[in-house]
Amino acid sequence: MPSGGGKETEAMPVPIPRQRAIPAAEGGQAHTLPTPTPAPVRAPEPIPVPLEALDPVPAPRDTDQQASGPGLSLLVIEDDPVGSLSVPQMLDSAGKPIRVRTARNLTEAERLLTDDVHCILLDLALAVPAATPEEEEDELATLKHVLRLAPRHAVLALTASGDTEGGAEAVRVGAQDYLFRDELDGRLLSRAIRYAVERKRADAAQRQLTESRLRAQENARLERGLLPTPLLDGSPLRFAARYRPGRSRALLGGDFYDTVRTPDGSVHVMIGDVCGHGPDEAALGVELRIAWRTLTFAGLCGDELLSTLQKVLEHERADDEIFATLCTVDIAPDGRRAGLCLAGHPSPLIARDGHLAELLPYENNGPALGLLPNARWPRRQVELGGKWSLMLYTDGLIEGRIGQGNQRLGQDGMVEMLRRQIAAGLRGDELLEAAVNEVRELNGGDLTDDVAVLLLDRDLDR
């Protein structure tokens, strides 16, 4: 019996179940069949999976059926006015009857095609209702219609006797297998149903794996754009950074940062966060980071730079509700002073030599980018001193929970945590790693939001 090609092999000695009436499923029609006289059965051609792999066959994921639930069910779609098509009684691998529904046309099939149907047996000779001239010329128009109607269901194509070419074309279009109309028997059909269901599941798993790989590649490309290599050649400052994606989605969010040194010796550092998660937000974060680097090298800073970035965001965002928070710090060439701008973003933390870590002033900061069309962002001058560590971060670091309640770590909790870690002698990469790990532990597992954090250190006293 053909199943898509291959050489014939000796059939396994599986007993053909006795024929009896098949109970009609709800909304369908059952066939009542007499016990036929046993007849020689052609050996089925090999199917490219071992039989033992099909026994038992678990229910497809999208049917919500458990192993202890009902057995497999088949929807037969065929128009057989003379009643020549006889669907035999079948048992699944667990010995349960395979339930059968019948539909005389595609309209009736759509009504009967519920989630508890595992497989469709489609007569390719069935006509498409209200077919277009192109569909009338297409011998597989009915199959294509069913594949669109039932993309998650396994499909067996029923062809005329000896129509191997038509059956193979049906498999190429999307059917899991094909059978000859006049050679159906219980053993062959039940085996084909089980194989088709399992193959459909394997195809779905392979498609999900491919999508996961593509998503991982997309994440890698986005991450390279969001989290670039700093341009600090010639600067005495040391740079460290950490990024940890949240658990709430597979794609990166909109956290981004950058650090560059301009020809006059100034070091400019920025960190930001586009609201929302997904590829659009991540792509917008990449655009804002690249625009910031370009404008910084062009000599812009403070309110002028942020106003221009807001125009970029307004033109590039997919929705008027999208906004972005931003923190920029422009460190003077001598490393002792800096200009600070906050656009709705948490204030950086500074740890000066001989002083406890604390937040930089955050009064009179401006709104997030994209909220107010004529907003202004004041640039505040701050004294850094000779020896210091400056940490910028996104709100994922401070919004994690503490224990089982609803309490968040917050900025005060973060400051206390970092004071303790700095007192323990942690610096640079070790400090960032310890901070991110402790925040995760306090949260009781992975954080919901992304966490981006970077650190600039100056060890000179002069």
Coordinates of C-alpha atoms in Angstrom, one line a residue:
M1 CA 0.0 0.0 0.0
P2 CA 1.7 3.3 -1.0
S3 CA 2.4 5.9 1.7
G4 CA 4.3 8.4 -0.3
G5 CA 6.9 6.2 -2.0
G6 CA 9.4 3.5 -1.2
K7 CA 9.9 -0.3 -1.7
E8 CA 7.4 -2.8 -0.5
T9 CA 8.3 -4.9 2.6
E10 CA 6.6 -7.7 4.4
A11 CA 3.8 -6.5 6.7
M12 CA 4.0 -7.0 10.4
P13 CA 1.6 -9.7 11.7
V14 CA -1.0 -7.3 13.2
P15 CA -4.5 -8.8 13.5
I16 CA -7.3 -7.0 11.7
P17 CA -9.9 -6.0 14.3
R18 CA -13.4 -7.4 13.8
Q19 CA -15.7 -5.1 12.1
R20 CA -18.6 -3.6 14.1
A21 CA -20.6 -0.4 14.1
I22 CA -18.6 2.7 14.9
P23 CA -20.4 5.0 17.3
A24 CA -21.2 8.4 15.8
A25 CA -19.3 11.3 17.4
E26 CA -21.4 14.3 18.3
G27 CA -22.5 16.1 15.2
G28 CA -21.1 13.4 12.8
Q29 CA -22.3 10.3 11.1
A30 CA -21.2 6.8 11.9
H31 CA -20.8 3.9 9.5
T32 CA -22.5 0.6 10.4
L33 CA -20.6 -2.1 8.6
P34 CA -21.1 -5.9 8.4
T35 CA -18.2 -8.3 9.1
P36 CA -16.4 -8.6 5.8
T37 CA -14.9 -11.7 4.4
P38 CA -11.2 -11.7 5.1
A39 CA -9.2 -10.9 1.9
P40 CA -5.6 -10.7 1.1
V41 CA -4.1 -7.4 2.1
R42 CA -1.2 -5.8 0.2
A43 CA 1.8 -5.1 2.4
P44 CA 2.1 -1.4 3.1
E45 CA 5.2 0.3 1.9
P46 CA 7.6 1.4 4.6
I47 CA 6.9 4.6 6.5
P48 CA 10.1 6.5 7.4
V49 CA 9.6 6.1 11.2
P50 CA 9.8 2.8 13.2
L51 CA 6.5 1.3 14.2
E52 CA 7.6 1.1 17.8
A53 CA 8.0 4.9 17.8
L54 CA 4.3 5.2 17.1
D55 CA 3.1 2.9 19.9
P56 CA 1.7 4.5 21.9
V57 CA 1.1 7.8 20.2
P58 CA 0.4 10.7 22.6
A59 CA -2.3 13.1 21.8
P60 CA -1.2 16.3 20.0
R61 CA -0.5 19.2 22.2
D62 CA -3.2 21.4 20.8
T63 CA -6.0 18.9 21.6
D64 CA -5.8 19.3 25.4
Q65 CA -6.2 15.5 25.7
Q66 CA -4.3 13.5 28.3
A67 CA -3.1 10.0 28.0
S68 CA -6.0 8.8 30.0
G69 CA -8.6 10.6 27.9
P70 CA -10.4 9.5 24.7
G71 CA -8.5 7.9 21.9
L72 CA -7.8 9.3 18.4
S73 CA -10.6 10.7 16.3
L74 CA -10.9 11.0 12.5
L75 CA -12.9 13.3 10.3
V76 CA -13.7 11.9 6.9
I77 CA -14.5 14.5 4.3
E78 CA -15.9 12.8 1.1
D79 CA -18.9 13.0 -1.2
D80 CA -19.9 9.3 -1.8
P81 CA -23.5 9.2 -3.1
V82 CA -23.4 5.5 -3.9
G83 CA -21.8 4.6 -0.6
S84 CA -18.8 2.8 -2.1
L85 CA -16.4 4.2 0.4
S86 CA -16.3 2.0 3.5
V87 CA -14.3 3.2 6.5
P88 CA -13.4 0.1 8.6
Q89 CA -13.4 -0.1 12.3
M90 CA -10.1 0.9 13.8
L91 CA -8.3 0.7 17.1
D92 CA -5.5 3.0 18.3
S93 CA -2.3 1.8 19.9
A94 CA -3.9 1.7 23.3
G95 CA -6.7 -0.6 22.0
K96 CA -9.3 2.2 22.1
P97 CA -11.7 2.7 19.1
I98 CA -10.7 5.5 16.7
R99 CA -13.8 7.6 16.6
V100 CA -15.1 8.6 13.1
R101 CA -17.0 11.6 11.9
T102 CA -18.1 12.2 8.3
A103 CA -18.7 15.3 6.3
R104 CA -20.2 15.4 2.8
N105 CA -18.8 18.9 2.0
L106 CA -16.3 21.5 3.2
T107 CA -19.0 23.6 4.9
E108 CA -20.1 20.6 7.0
A109 CA -16.5 19.7 7.7
E110 CA -15.8 23.2 9.1
R111 CA -18.6 22.7 11.5
L112 CA -17.3 19.3 12.6
L113 CA -13.6 20.3 12.8
T114 CA -13.3 20.8 16.6
D115 CA -10.2 20.5 18.7
D116 CA -10.8 16.9 19.5
V117 CA -10.3 15.8 15.9
H118 CA -6.8 14.5 15.4
C119 CA -6.7 13.6 11.7
I120 CA -8.6 14.4 8.5
L121 CA -9.1 11.8 5.7
L122 CA -9.9 13.9 2.6
D123 CA -11.2 12.6 -0.7
L124 CA -9.2 14.6 -3.3
A125 CA -12.1 14.3 -5.7
L126 CA -14.3 16.5 -3.5
A127 CA -15.1 19.8 -5.2
V128 CA -14.5 23.2 -3.6
P129 CA -17.8 25.1 -3.1
A130 CA -18.0 28.3 -5.2
A131 CA -14.7 27.5 -6.8
T132 CA -13.0 30.2 -8.9
P133 CA -11.9 29.3 -12.4
E134 CA -8.3 28.9 -11.1
E135 CA -9.5 26.5 -8.4
E136 CA -11.5 24.5 -10.9
E137 CA -8.3 23.9 -12.8
D138 CA -6.3 22.9 -9.7
E139 CA -6.7 19.2 -8.8
L140 CA -5.5 19.9 -5.3
A141 CA -7.7 23.0 -4.6
T142 CA -9.7 21.0 -2.1
L143 CA -6.6 19.9 -0.2
K144 CA -5.3 23.5 -0.1
H145 CA -8.6 24.7 1.2
V146 CA -8.6 22.1 4.0
L147 CA -5.0 22.9 4.9
R148 CA -5.9 26.5 5.3
L149 CA -9.0 25.5 7.3
A150 CA -7.1 23.1 9.6
P151 CA -3.4 24.2 9.8
R152 CA -2.9 22.3 13.1
H153 CA -4.5 19.0 12.1
A154 CA -2.9 16.0 10.4
V155 CA -4.3 15.3 6.9
L156 CA -4.4 12.1 4.9
A157 CA -5.2 12.4 1.2
L158 CA -7.5 9.8 -0.4
T159 CA -6.7 9.2 -4.1
A160 CA -8.0 7.0 -6.9
S161 CA -6.5 3.6 -7.2
G162 CA -3.0 3.7 -8.6
D163 CA -2.7 7.5 -8.6
T164 CA 0.7 7.6 -7.1
E165 CA 1.6 10.8 -8.8
G166 CA -1.4 12.7 -7.4
G167 CA -0.7 11.3 -3.9
A168 CA 2.9 12.4 -3.9
E169 CA 1.9 15.8 -5.1
A170 CA -0.6 16.0 -2.2
V171 CA 2.2 15.2 0.3
R172 CA 4.3 17.9 -1.3
V173 CA 1.5 20.4 -0.9
G174 CA 1.1 19.6 2.8
A175 CA -0.7 16.3 3.5
Q176 CA 1.1 13.9 5.9
D177 CA 0.4 10.9 3.7
Y178 CA -1.9 9.5 1.0
L179 CA -3.9 6.3 0.6
F180 CA -5.7 4.6 -2.3
R181 CA -9.5 4.8 -2.1
D182 CA -10.2 1.1 -2.9
E183 CA -7.6 -0.4 -0.6
L184 CA -8.6 0.7 2.8
D185 CA -8.5 -1.8 5.7
G186 CA -8.5 -1.3 9.5
R187 CA -4.9 -2.1 10.1
L188 CA -3.5 0.1 7.3
L189 CA -5.8 3.1 8.0
S190 CA -5.3 3.1 11.8
R191 CA -1.5 2.8 11.2
A192 CA -1.6 5.7 8.7
I193 CA -3.7 7.9 11.1
R194 CA -1.2 7.3 13.9
Y195 CA 1.7 8.0 11.6
A196 CA 0.1 11.2 10.3
V197 CA -0.7 12.5 13.7
E198 CA 2.9 11.9 14.9
R199 CA 4.4 13.4 11.8
K200 CA 2.3 16.5 12.2
R201 CA 3.6 16.8 15.7
A202 CA 7.2 16.3 14.6
D203 CA 6.7 19.0 11.9
A204 CA 5.3 21.4 14.4
A205 CA 8.2 20.7 16.8
Q206 CA 10.7 21.3 14.0
R207 CA 9.0 24.5 13.1
Q208 CA 9.1 25.7 16.7
L209 CA 12.8 24.8 16.9
T210 CA 13.5 26.8 13.7
E211 CA 11.6 29.7 15.1
S212 CA 13.6 29.6 18.3
R213 CA 16.9 29.5 16.4
L214 CA 15.8 32.5 14.3
R215 CA 14.7 34.3 17.5
A216 CA 18.1 33.6 19.1
Q217 CA 19.9 35.0 16.0
E218 CA 17.7 38.1 16.1
N219 CA 18.4 38.5 19.8
A220 CA 22.2 38.4 19.1
R221 CA 21.9 41.0 16.4
L222 CA 19.8 43.3 18.6
E223 CA 22.1 42.8 21.6
R224 CA 25.1 43.9 19.5
G225 CA 23.2 47.1 18.6
L226 CA 21.9 47.8 22.1
L227 CA 25.1 47.0 24.0
P228 CA 28.1 48.1 22.0
T229 CA 31.8 48.2 22.8
P230 CA 32.7 51.5 24.5
L231 CA 35.0 53.9 22.7
L232 CA 37.4 55.0 25.4
D233 CA 40.8 54.9 23.8
G234 CA 43.2 57.2 25.7
S235 CA 40.9 57.6 28.7
P236 CA 42.2 56.6 32.2
L237 CA 38.6 55.5 33.2
R238 CA 37.9 51.8 33.5
F239 CA 34.6 50.5 32.1
A240 CA 32.5 47.5 33.1
A241 CA 28.9 46.5 32.2
R242 CA 26.3 43.7 32.7
Y243 CA 23.1 43.0 30.9
R244 CA 20.6 40.3 31.9
P245 CA 17.4 39.8 30.0
G246 CA 14.1 39.4 31.9
R247 CA 12.1 36.2 31.9
S248 CA 8.8 37.7 30.6
R249 CA 9.5 37.3 26.9
A250 CA 11.9 35.6 24.5
L251 CA 13.0 38.8 22.8
L252 CA 15.2 41.5 24.1
G253 CA 13.6 44.6 25.5
G254 CA 14.6 48.2 25.0
D255 CA 17.5 48.7 27.5
F256 CA 20.5 50.3 25.9
Y257 CA 23.7 52.1 26.8
D258 CA 26.9 53.6 25.3
T259 CA 30.1 55.2 26.3
V260 CA 32.4 57.3 24.1
R261 CA 35.4 59.7 24.4
T262 CA 35.4 62.8 22.2
P263 CA 38.6 64.5 20.9
D264 CA 38.7 67.1 23.6
G265 CA 39.2 64.3 26.2
S266 CA 35.6 64.3 27.6
V267 CA 34.0 61.0 28.3
H268 CA 30.3 60.7 27.6
V269 CA 28.1 57.9 29.0
M270 CA 24.5 57.2 28.5
I271 CA 21.9 54.5 29.5
G272 CA 18.3 54.3 28.5
D273 CA 15.2 52.2 28.4
V274 CA 12.4 52.1 25.8
C275 CA 9.0 51.1 27.4
G276 CA 7.7 47.8 26.4
H277 CA 9.3 44.6 25.1
G278 CA 9.7 43.1 21.7
P279 CA 11.6 43.6 18.4
D280 CA 10.1 47.0 17.7
E281 CA 11.1 48.4 21.1
A282 CA 14.6 46.8 20.8
A283 CA 15.1 48.3 17.3
L284 CA 14.0 51.7 18.6
G285 CA 16.6 51.4 21.4
V286 CA 19.3 50.7 18.8
E287 CA 18.3 53.7 16.8
L288 CA 18.3 56.0 19.9
R289 CA 21.8 54.7 20.9
I290 CA 23.3 55.2 17.5
A291 CA 21.7 58.7 17.3
W292 CA 23.1 59.6 20.7
R293 CA 26.6 58.5 19.7
T294 CA 26.4 60.5 16.4
L295 CA 25.1 63.6 18.1
T296 CA 27.7 63.4 20.9
F297 CA 30.5 63.2 18.4
A298 CA 28.9 66.2 16.6
G299 CA 29.3 68.2 19.8
L300 CA 25.8 68.2 21.2
C301 CA 25.0 67.7 24.8
G302 CA 22.3 68.4 27.4
D303 CA 19.0 69.8 26.4
E304 CA 20.0 70.2 22.7
L305 CA 20.9 66.6 22.4
L306 CA 17.9 65.3 24.2
S307 CA 15.5 67.4 22.2
T308 CA 17.0 66.0 19.0
L309 CA 16.7 62.4 20.4
Q310 CA 13.0 63.1 21.2
K311 CA 12.4 64.0 17.5
V312 CA 14.1 60.8 16.4
L313 CA 11.9 58.8 18.8
E314 CA 8.7 60.6 17.7
H315 CA 9.4 59.8 14.0
E316 CA 10.6 56.2 14.5
R317 CA 8.2 54.8 17.2
A318 CA 5.4 52.5 16.1
D319 CA 2.9 54.0 18.5
D320 CA 2.4 57.4 20.1
E321 CA 2.3 55.8 23.5
I322 CA 5.9 54.7 23.2
F323 CA 8.4 56.6 25.3
A324 CA 12.0 56.2 26.5
T325 CA 13.8 57.1 29.7
L326 CA 17.4 58.3 29.5
C327 CA 20.3 59.3 31.7
T328 CA 23.4 61.1 30.2
V329 CA 26.6 62.0 32.0
D330 CA 29.3 64.1 30.4
I331 CA 32.6 63.8 32.3
A332 CA 35.1 66.7 32.0
P333 CA 38.6 65.9 30.6
D334 CA 40.1 66.3 34.1
G335 CA 37.6 63.6 35.4
R336 CA 36.6 65.6 38.4
R337 CA 33.4 67.2 37.2
A338 CA 30.4 66.1 35.1
G339 CA 27.2 67.4 33.6
L340 CA 24.1 65.2 34.4
C341 CA 20.8 65.1 32.5
L342 CA 17.9 62.9 33.5
A343 CA 14.9 62.2 31.3
G344 CA 12.6 60.3 33.6
H345 CA 15.4 57.9 34.4
P346 CA 16.8 56.8 37.9
S347 CA 19.7 58.9 39.0
P348 CA 23.2 57.3 38.9
L349 CA 25.0 56.1 42.0
I350 CA 28.5 57.4 42.9
A351 CA 30.9 56.0 45.4
R352 CA 33.7 58.5 46.2
D353 CA 36.9 57.6 48.0
G354 CA 36.3 58.0 51.8
H355 CA 32.5 58.5 51.4
L356 CA 29.5 56.2 51.4
A357 CA 27.9 55.5 48.1
E358 CA 25.0 57.8 47.3
L359 CA 22.7 58.8 44.5
L360 CA 23.6 61.9 42.4
P361 CA 21.1 64.8 42.7
Y362 CA 17.9 64.1 40.8
E363 CA 15.8 67.2 41.5
N364 CA 14.5 69.2 38.5
N365 CA 15.0 66.4 36.1
G366 CA 13.1 66.4 32.8
P367 CA 10.3 64.0 31.6
A368 CA 10.9 60.8 29.6
L369 CA 11.4 61.3 25.9
G370 CA 8.2 61.2 23.9
L371 CA 5.8 62.4 26.6
L372 CA 5.8 66.2 26.2
P373 CA 6.4 67.8 22.8
N374 CA 8.1 70.9 24.1
A375 CA 9.9 69.5 27.1
R376 CA 13.3 70.7 28.4
W377 CA 16.0 68.8 30.2
P378 CA 18.2 70.9 32.5
R379 CA 21.9 69.9 32.7
R380 CA 23.2 69.9 36.3
Q381 CA 26.9 70.2 37.1
V382 CA 28.1 67.7 39.8
E383 CA 31.4 67.3 41.5
L384 CA 32.9 63.8 41.2
G385 CA 36.2 64.2 43.0
G386 CA 39.5 62.6 42.3
K387 CA 38.8 58.9 43.0
W388 CA 35.3 57.6 42.3
S389 CA 33.1 54.9 40.8
L390 CA 29.9 55.9 38.9
M391 CA 27.2 53.4 38.3
L392 CA 24.3 53.8 35.8
Y393 CA 21.5 51.3 35.6
T394 CA 18.0 50.7 34.3
D395 CA 14.9 50.3 36.5
G396 CA 15.1 46.5 36.2
L397 CA 17.8 46.6 38.9
I398 CA 15.5 48.3 41.5
E399 CA 12.1 46.9 40.6
G400 CA 12.7 43.3 41.7
R401 CA 10.7 42.0 44.7
I402 CA 12.1 41.3 48.1
G403 CA 10.9 37.9 49.4
Q404 CA 7.4 36.7 49.0
G405 CA 5.6 40.0 49.4
N406 CA 5.0 42.9 47.1
Q407 CA 7.8 45.1 48.4
R408 CA 10.4 46.2 45.9
L409 CA 14.1 46.7 46.4
G410 CA 13.9 50.4 45.3
Q411 CA 16.7 52.9 45.1
D412 CA 17.2 53.0 48.8
G413 CA 17.6 49.2 49.0
M414 CA 20.0 49.3 46.1
V415 CA 22.1 51.9 47.8
E416 CA 22.3 49.9 51.0
M417 CA 23.2 46.8 49.1
L418 CA 26.0 48.5 47.2
R419 CA 27.4 50.1 50.3
R420 CA 27.7 46.7 51.9
Q421 CA 29.3 45.2 48.8
I422 CA 31.8 48.0 48.4
A423 CA 32.7 47.8 52.1
A424 CA 33.4 44.1 51.4
G425 CA 36.1 45.2 48.9
L426 CA 34.2 44.5 45.6
R427 CA 35.1 46.7 42.7
G428 CA 34.5 46.7 38.9
D429 CA 33.2 43.6 37.3
E430 CA 33.0 41.8 40.6
L431 CA 30.8 44.5 42.1
L432 CA 28.4 44.5 39.1
E433 CA 28.2 40.7 39.1
A434 CA 27.5 40.6 42.9
A435 CA 24.9 43.3 42.6
V436 CA 22.9 41.7 39.8
N437 CA 23.1 38.2 41.4
E438 CA 21.9 39.5 44.8
V439 CA 19.0 41.4 43.2
R440 CA 18.0 38.1 41.5
E441 CA 18.2 36.2 44.7
L442 CA 16.1 38.7 46.6
N443 CA 13.5 38.4 43.9
G444 CA 13.4 34.7 44.3
G445 CA 14.5 33.9 40.7
D446 CA 14.9 35.6 37.4
L447 CA 13.7 39.2 37.2
T448 CA 10.7 40.1 35.1
D449 CA 12.4 43.1 33.4
D450 CA 15.7 43.5 31.7
V451 CA 18.6 44.7 33.8
A452 CA 21.4 46.8 32.2
V453 CA 24.1 48.3 34.5
L454 CA 27.4 49.9 33.7
L455 CA 30.3 51.2 35.9
L456 CA 33.0 53.8 35.3
D457 CA 36.0 53.9 37.7
R458 CA 38.6 56.6 38.2
D459 CA 41.5 55.6 40.5
L460 CA 43.5 58.9 40.2
D461 CA 43.6 61.1 43.2
R462 CA 44.6 64.2 41.3

